[in-house]
Coordinates of C-alpha atoms in Angstrom, one line a residue:
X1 CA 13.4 33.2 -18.9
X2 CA 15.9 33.5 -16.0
X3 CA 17.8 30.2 -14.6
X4 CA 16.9 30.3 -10.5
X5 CA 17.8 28.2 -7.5
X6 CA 16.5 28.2 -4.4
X7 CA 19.0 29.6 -1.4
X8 CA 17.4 31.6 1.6
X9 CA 20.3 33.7 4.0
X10 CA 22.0 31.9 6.8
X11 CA 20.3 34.9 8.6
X12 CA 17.0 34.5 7.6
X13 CA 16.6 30.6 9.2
X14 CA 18.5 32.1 12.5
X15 CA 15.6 34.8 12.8
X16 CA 13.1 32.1 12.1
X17 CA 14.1 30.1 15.1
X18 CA 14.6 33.2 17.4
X19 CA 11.3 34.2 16.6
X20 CA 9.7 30.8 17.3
X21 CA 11.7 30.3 20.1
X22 CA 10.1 34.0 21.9
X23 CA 6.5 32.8 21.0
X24 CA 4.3 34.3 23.6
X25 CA 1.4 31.2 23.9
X26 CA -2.4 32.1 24.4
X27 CA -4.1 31.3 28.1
X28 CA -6.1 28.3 26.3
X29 CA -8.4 26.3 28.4
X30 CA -7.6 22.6 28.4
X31 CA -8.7 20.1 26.7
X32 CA -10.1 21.0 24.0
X33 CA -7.6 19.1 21.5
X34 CA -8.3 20.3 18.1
X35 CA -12.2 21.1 18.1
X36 CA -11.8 25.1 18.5
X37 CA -8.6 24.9 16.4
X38 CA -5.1 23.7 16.4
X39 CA -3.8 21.8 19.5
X40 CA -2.2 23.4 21.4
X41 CA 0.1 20.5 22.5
X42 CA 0.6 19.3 19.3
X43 CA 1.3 23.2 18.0
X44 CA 4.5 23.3 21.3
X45 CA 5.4 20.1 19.6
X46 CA 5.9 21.3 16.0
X47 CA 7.3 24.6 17.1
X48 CA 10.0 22.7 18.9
X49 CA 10.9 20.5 15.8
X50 CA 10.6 23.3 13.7
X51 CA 13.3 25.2 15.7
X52 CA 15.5 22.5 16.8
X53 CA 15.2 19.7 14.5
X54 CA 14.0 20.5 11.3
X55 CA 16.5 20.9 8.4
X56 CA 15.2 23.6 5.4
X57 CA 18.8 22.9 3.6
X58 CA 18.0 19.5 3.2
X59 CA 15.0 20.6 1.3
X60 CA 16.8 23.1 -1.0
X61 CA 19.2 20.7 -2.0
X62 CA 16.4 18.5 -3.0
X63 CA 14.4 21.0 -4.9
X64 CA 17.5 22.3 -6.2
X65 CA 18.2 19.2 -8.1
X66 CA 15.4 20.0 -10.6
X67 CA 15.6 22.8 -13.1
X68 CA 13.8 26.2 -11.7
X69 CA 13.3 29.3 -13.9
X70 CA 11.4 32.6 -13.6
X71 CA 9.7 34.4 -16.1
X72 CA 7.6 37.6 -16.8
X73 CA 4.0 36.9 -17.9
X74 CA 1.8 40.2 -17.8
X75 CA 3.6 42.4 -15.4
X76 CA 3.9 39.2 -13.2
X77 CA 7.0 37.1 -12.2
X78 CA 6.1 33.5 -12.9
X79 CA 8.3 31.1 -10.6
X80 CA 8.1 27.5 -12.2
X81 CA 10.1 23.6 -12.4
X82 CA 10.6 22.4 -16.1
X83 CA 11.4 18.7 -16.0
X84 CA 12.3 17.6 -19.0
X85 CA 11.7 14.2 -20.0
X86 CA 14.5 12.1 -21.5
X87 CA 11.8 10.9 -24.0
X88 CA 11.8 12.5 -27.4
X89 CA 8.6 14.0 -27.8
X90 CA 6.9 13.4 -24.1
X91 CA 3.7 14.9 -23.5
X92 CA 3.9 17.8 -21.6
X93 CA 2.1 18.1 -18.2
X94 CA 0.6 20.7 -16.3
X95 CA 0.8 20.3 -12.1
X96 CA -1.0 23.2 -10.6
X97 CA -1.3 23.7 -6.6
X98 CA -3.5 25.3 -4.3
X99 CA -3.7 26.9 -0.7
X100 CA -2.7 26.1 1.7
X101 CA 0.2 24.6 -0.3
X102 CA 2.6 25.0 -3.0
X103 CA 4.8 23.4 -5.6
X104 CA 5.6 21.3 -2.9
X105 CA 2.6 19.3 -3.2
X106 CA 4.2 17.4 -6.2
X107 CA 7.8 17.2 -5.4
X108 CA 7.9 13.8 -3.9
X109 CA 6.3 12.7 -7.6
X110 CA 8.9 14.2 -9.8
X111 CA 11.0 10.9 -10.3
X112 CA 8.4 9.4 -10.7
X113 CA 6.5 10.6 -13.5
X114 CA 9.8 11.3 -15.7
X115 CA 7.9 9.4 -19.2
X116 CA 6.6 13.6 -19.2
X117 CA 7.7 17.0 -19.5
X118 CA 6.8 18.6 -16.1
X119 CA 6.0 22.2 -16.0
X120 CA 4.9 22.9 -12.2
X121 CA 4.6 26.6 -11.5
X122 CA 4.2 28.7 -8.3
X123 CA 0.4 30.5 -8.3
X124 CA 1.0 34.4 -8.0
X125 CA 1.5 35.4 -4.5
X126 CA 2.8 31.9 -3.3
X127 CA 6.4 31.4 -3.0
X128 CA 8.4 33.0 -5.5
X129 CA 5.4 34.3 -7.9
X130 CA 4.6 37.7 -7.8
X131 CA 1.0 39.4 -7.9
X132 CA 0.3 42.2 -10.7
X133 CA -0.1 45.3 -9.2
X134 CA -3.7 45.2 -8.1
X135 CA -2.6 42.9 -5.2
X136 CA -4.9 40.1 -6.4
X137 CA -5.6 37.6 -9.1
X138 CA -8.2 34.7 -10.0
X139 CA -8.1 31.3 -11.2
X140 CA -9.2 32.3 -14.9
X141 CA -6.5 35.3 -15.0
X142 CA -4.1 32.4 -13.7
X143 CA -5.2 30.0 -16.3
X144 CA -4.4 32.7 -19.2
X145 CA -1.2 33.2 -18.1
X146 CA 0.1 29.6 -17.6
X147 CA -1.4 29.2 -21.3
X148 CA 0.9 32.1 -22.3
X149 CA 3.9 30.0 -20.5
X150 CA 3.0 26.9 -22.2
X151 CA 2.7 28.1 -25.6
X152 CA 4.5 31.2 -25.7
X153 CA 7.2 30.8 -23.6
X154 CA 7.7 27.2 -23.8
X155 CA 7.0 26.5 -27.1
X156 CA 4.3 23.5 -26.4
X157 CA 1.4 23.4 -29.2
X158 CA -0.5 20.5 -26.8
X159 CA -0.2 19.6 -23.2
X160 CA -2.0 17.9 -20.4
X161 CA -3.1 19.7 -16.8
X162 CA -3.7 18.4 -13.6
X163 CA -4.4 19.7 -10.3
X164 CA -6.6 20.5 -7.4
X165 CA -7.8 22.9 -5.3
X166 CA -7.2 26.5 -6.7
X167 CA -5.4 24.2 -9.0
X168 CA -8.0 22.2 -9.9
X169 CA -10.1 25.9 -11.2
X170 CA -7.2 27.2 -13.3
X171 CA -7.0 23.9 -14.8
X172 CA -10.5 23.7 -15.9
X173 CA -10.3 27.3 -17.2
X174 CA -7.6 25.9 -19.6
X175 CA -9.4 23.4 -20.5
X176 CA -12.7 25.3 -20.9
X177 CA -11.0 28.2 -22.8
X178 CA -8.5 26.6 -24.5
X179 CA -9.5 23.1 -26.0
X180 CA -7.3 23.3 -29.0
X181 CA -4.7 22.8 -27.0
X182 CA -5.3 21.1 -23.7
X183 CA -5.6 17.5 -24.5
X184 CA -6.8 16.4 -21.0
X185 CA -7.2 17.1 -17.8
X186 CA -6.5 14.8 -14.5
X187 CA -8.2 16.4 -11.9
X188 CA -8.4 15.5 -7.8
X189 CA -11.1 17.6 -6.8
X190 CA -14.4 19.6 -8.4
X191 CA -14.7 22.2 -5.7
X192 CA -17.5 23.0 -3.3
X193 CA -20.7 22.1 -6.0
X194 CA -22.4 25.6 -4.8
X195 CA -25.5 24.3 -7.1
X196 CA -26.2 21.0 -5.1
X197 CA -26.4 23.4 -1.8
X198 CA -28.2 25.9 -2.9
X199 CA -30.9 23.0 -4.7
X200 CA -34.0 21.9 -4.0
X201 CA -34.3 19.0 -1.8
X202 CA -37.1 17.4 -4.2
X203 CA -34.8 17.9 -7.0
X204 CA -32.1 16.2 -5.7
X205 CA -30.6 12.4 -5.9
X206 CA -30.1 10.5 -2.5
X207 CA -26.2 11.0 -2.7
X208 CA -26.8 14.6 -4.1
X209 CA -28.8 14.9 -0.9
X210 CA -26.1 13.2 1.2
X211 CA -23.9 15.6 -0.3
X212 CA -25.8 19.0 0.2
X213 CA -26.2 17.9 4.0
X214 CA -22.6 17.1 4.6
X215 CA -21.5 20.4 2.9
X216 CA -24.2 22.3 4.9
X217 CA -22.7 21.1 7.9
X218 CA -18.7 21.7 6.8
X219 CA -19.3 25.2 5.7
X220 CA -21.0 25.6 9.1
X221 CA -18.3 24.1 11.3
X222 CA -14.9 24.4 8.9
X223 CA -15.8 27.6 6.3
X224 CA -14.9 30.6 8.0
X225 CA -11.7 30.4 6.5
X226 CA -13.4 31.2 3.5
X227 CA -15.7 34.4 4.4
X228 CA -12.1 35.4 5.6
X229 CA -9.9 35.3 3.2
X230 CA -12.4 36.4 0.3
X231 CA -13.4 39.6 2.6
X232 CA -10.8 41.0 4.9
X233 CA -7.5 39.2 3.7
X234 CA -5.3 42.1 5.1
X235 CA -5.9 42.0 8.4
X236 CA -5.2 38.4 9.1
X237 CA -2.1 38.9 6.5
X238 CA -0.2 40.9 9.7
X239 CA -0.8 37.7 11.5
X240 CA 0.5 35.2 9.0
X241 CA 3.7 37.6 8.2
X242 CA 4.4 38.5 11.9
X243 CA 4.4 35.1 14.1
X244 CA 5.8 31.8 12.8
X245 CA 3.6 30.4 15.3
X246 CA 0.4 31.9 14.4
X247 CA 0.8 31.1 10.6
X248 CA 1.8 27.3 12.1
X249 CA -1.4 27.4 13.8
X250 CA -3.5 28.8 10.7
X251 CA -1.8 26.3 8.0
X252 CA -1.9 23.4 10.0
X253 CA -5.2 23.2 11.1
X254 CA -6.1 22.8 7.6
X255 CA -3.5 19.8 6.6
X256 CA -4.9 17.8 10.1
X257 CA -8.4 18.7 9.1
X258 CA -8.4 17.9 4.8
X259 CA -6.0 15.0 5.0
X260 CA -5.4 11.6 6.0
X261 CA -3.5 12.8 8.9
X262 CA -1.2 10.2 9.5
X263 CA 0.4 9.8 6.4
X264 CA 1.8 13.3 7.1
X265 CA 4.9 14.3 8.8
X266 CA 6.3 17.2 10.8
X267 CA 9.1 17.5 8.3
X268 CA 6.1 18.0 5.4
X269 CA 4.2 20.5 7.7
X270 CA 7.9 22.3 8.0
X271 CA 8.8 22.0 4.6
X272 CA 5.7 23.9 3.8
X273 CA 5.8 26.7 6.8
X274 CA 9.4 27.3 5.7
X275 CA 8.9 27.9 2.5
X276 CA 5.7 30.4 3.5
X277 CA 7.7 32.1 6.1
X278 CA 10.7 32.9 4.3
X279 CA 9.5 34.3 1.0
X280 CA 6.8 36.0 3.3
X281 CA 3.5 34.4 1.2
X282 CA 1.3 33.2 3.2
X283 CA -0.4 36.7 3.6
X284 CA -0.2 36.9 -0.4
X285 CA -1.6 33.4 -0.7
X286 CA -4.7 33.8 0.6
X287 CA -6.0 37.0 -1.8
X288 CA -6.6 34.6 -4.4
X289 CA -10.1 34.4 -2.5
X290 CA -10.9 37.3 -2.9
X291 CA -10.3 37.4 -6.7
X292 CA -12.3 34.3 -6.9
X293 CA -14.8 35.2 -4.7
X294 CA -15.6 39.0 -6.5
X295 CA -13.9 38.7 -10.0
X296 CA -13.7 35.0 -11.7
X297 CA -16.1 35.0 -14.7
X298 CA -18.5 32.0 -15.3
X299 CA -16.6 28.5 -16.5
X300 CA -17.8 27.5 -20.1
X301 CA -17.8 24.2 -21.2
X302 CA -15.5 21.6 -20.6
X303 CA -14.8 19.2 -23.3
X304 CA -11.4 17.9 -22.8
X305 CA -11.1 14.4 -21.8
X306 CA -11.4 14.4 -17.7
X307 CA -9.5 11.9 -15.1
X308 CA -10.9 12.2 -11.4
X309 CA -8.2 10.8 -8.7
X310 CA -10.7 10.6 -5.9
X311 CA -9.0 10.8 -2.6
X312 CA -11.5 9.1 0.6
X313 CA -9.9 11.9 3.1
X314 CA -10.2 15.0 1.0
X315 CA -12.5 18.0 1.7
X316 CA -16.1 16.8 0.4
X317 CA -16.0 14.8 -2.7
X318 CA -18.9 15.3 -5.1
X319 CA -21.0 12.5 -6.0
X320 CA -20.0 10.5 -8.9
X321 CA -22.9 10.5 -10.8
X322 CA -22.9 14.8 -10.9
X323 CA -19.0 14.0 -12.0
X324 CA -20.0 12.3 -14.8
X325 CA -23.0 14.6 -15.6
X326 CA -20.8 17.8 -15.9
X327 CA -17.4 16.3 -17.1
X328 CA -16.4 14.1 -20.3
X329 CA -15.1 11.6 -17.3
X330 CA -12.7 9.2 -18.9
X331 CA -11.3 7.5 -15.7
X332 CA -12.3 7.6 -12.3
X333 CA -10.1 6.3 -9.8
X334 CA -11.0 5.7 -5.8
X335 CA -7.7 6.3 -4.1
X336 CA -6.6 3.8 -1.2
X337 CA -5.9 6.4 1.0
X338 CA -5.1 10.4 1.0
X339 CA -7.0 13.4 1.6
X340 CA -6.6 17.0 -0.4
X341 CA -2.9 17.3 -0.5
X342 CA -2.6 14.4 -2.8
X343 CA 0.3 13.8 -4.0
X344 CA 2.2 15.1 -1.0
X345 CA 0.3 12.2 1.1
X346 CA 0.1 9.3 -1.5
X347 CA 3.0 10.3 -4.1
X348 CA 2.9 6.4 -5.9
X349 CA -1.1 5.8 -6.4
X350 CA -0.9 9.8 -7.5
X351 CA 1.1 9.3 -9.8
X352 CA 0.0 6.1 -11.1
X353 CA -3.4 7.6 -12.0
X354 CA -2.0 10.2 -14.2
X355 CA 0.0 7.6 -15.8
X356 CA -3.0 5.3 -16.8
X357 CA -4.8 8.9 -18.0
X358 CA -1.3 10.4 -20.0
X359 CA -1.5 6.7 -21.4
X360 CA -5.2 7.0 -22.2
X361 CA -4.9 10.2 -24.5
X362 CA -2.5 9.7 -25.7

């Protein structure tokens, strides 16, 4: 394992804000606000903060604070925080992101959950993570090599995962493939239930019904993202690599849309665009839907004990009652407030929830 701090070139940030100062805007009818896509007023807005206002170092410092190391794993370079706990013996814990994120999802919840080891990787192609040479990887191949980290390179014999999103399938791949070891698993999502859409009607419970409609309806008027990245990553990737502003526009569309909007700021939208742009991964980001669109293997069974974190704003909760038909549910927590970034929007009542689970099996 290498040691690693965080420090992008005074250069780099100066070509950042030249290049969002020279955006060349689309002729956009008016008033369309956010229904065909990002605002463009609010988009001018955040440019102008981003260039003027906003302060990366600020960030590094903060992130810098924390131990950071890089490892190989597989022909891959693994970028990952390990927060040690100043408990003898803490429980280890898992904290895996997903798109259109990053570590950064969990930073504000580091102090906070300091009763545990914290072990909080990058997934390959975001940030400072590499991809193997075949320029794409799954949730399962992801799972088997933060396993490898754990055990191997680590030295843990038992831990606990969390996560959501893409984060929320490689953590039930560790749990599904490797229940000697993963103790539990505190989850904030299940994913788009593909078997409730593609159901019966006749066969389905009222809020199973409820459920299939309102996804229906989101893929139809929010999933092209999806049929996108999993089919034709490349050619938006020139996009996302080439304009600041046009990988604004693509990223934040998805925090307004999957959160509870107003518990986000400009400096959290920035933290994240800043850390895309500058170690050029939001193009890389996005192939992980193409792996798990055309290469992730069926999920066995789960039998690890399962916390759900459910957040009112996030992209279509599941119905309980499926929950606790396909999971060994231990907790279940309705969330105040928040949508799919989680901790990022509700750090405390986050963390709170895998307290009362790391305290549960324990």
């Amino acid at each position: 394992m290498t040691d690693f701090s965080i420090r992008f070139p005074d250069e780099a940030l100066s070509e950042l804000r030249r290049r969002i100062a020279e955006t060349r805007f689309p002729n956009l009818p008016n008033g369309a606000g956010w229904s065909l896509g990002t605002d463009g007023g609010y988009l001018r807005s955040l440019l102008a903060y981003w260039r003027d206002t906003y302060d990366w170092r600020k960030k590094e410092r903060e992130l810098n604070a924390y131990p950071q190391f890089t490892c190989d794993i597989g022909g891959v370079t693994v970028h990952f925080f390990h927060i040690r706990s100043a408990h003898t013996g803490a429980l280890p814990l898992l904290l895996t992101h997903g798109w259109p994120d990053s570590f950064l999802r969990y930073a504000k919840i580091f102090p906070l959950l300091s009763d545990y080891d914290l072990i909080v990787p990058s997934l390959p192609g975001f940030a400072f993570s590499s991809l193997p040479q075949k320029g794409f990887m799954s949730n399962a191949e992801t799972a088997e090599r933060w396993h490898i980290l754990m055990t191997e390179k680590l030295g843990y014999t038992e831990y606990a995962a969390s996560g959501g999103d893409m984060g929320r399938g490689v953590t039930c791949y560790l749990a599904a493939n490797h229940p000697n070891e993963v103790r539990g698993i505190h989850l904030t999502d299940v994913g788009l239930v593909r078997s409730l859409i593609s159901a019966s009607n006749e066969t389905l419970t009222p809020a199973e019904l409820d459920y299939k409609r309102r996804a229906n309806d989101w893929l139809a008027h929010e999933g092209a993202y999806i049929s996108l990245h999993s089919t034709k990553p490349h050619s938006l990737a020139y996009a996302l690599s080439d304009s600041p502003a046009g990988m604004a526009a693509w990223i934040t569309e998805k925090y307004r849309a999957w959160s509870d909007w107003e518990l986000l700021t400009m400096d959290d939208l920035c933290d994240c665009l800043t850390l895309y742009w500058l170690t050029n991964s939001a193009a890389t980001s996005i192939l992980a839907y193409h792996a798990n669109s055309f290469t992730l293997p069926p999920l066995g069974n789960i039998t690890a004990p399962t916390a759900i974190a459910a957040f009112p704003h996030d992209v279509l909760p599941a119905p309980r009652e499926w929950i606790e038909a396909h999971y060994p549910l231990v907790q279940y927590t309705h969330m105040p407030r928040g949508g799919h970034f989680t901790a990022l929007e509700q750090p405390a009542p986050f963390a709170e929830s895998v307290r009362q689970f790391m305290r549960a099996i324990r």
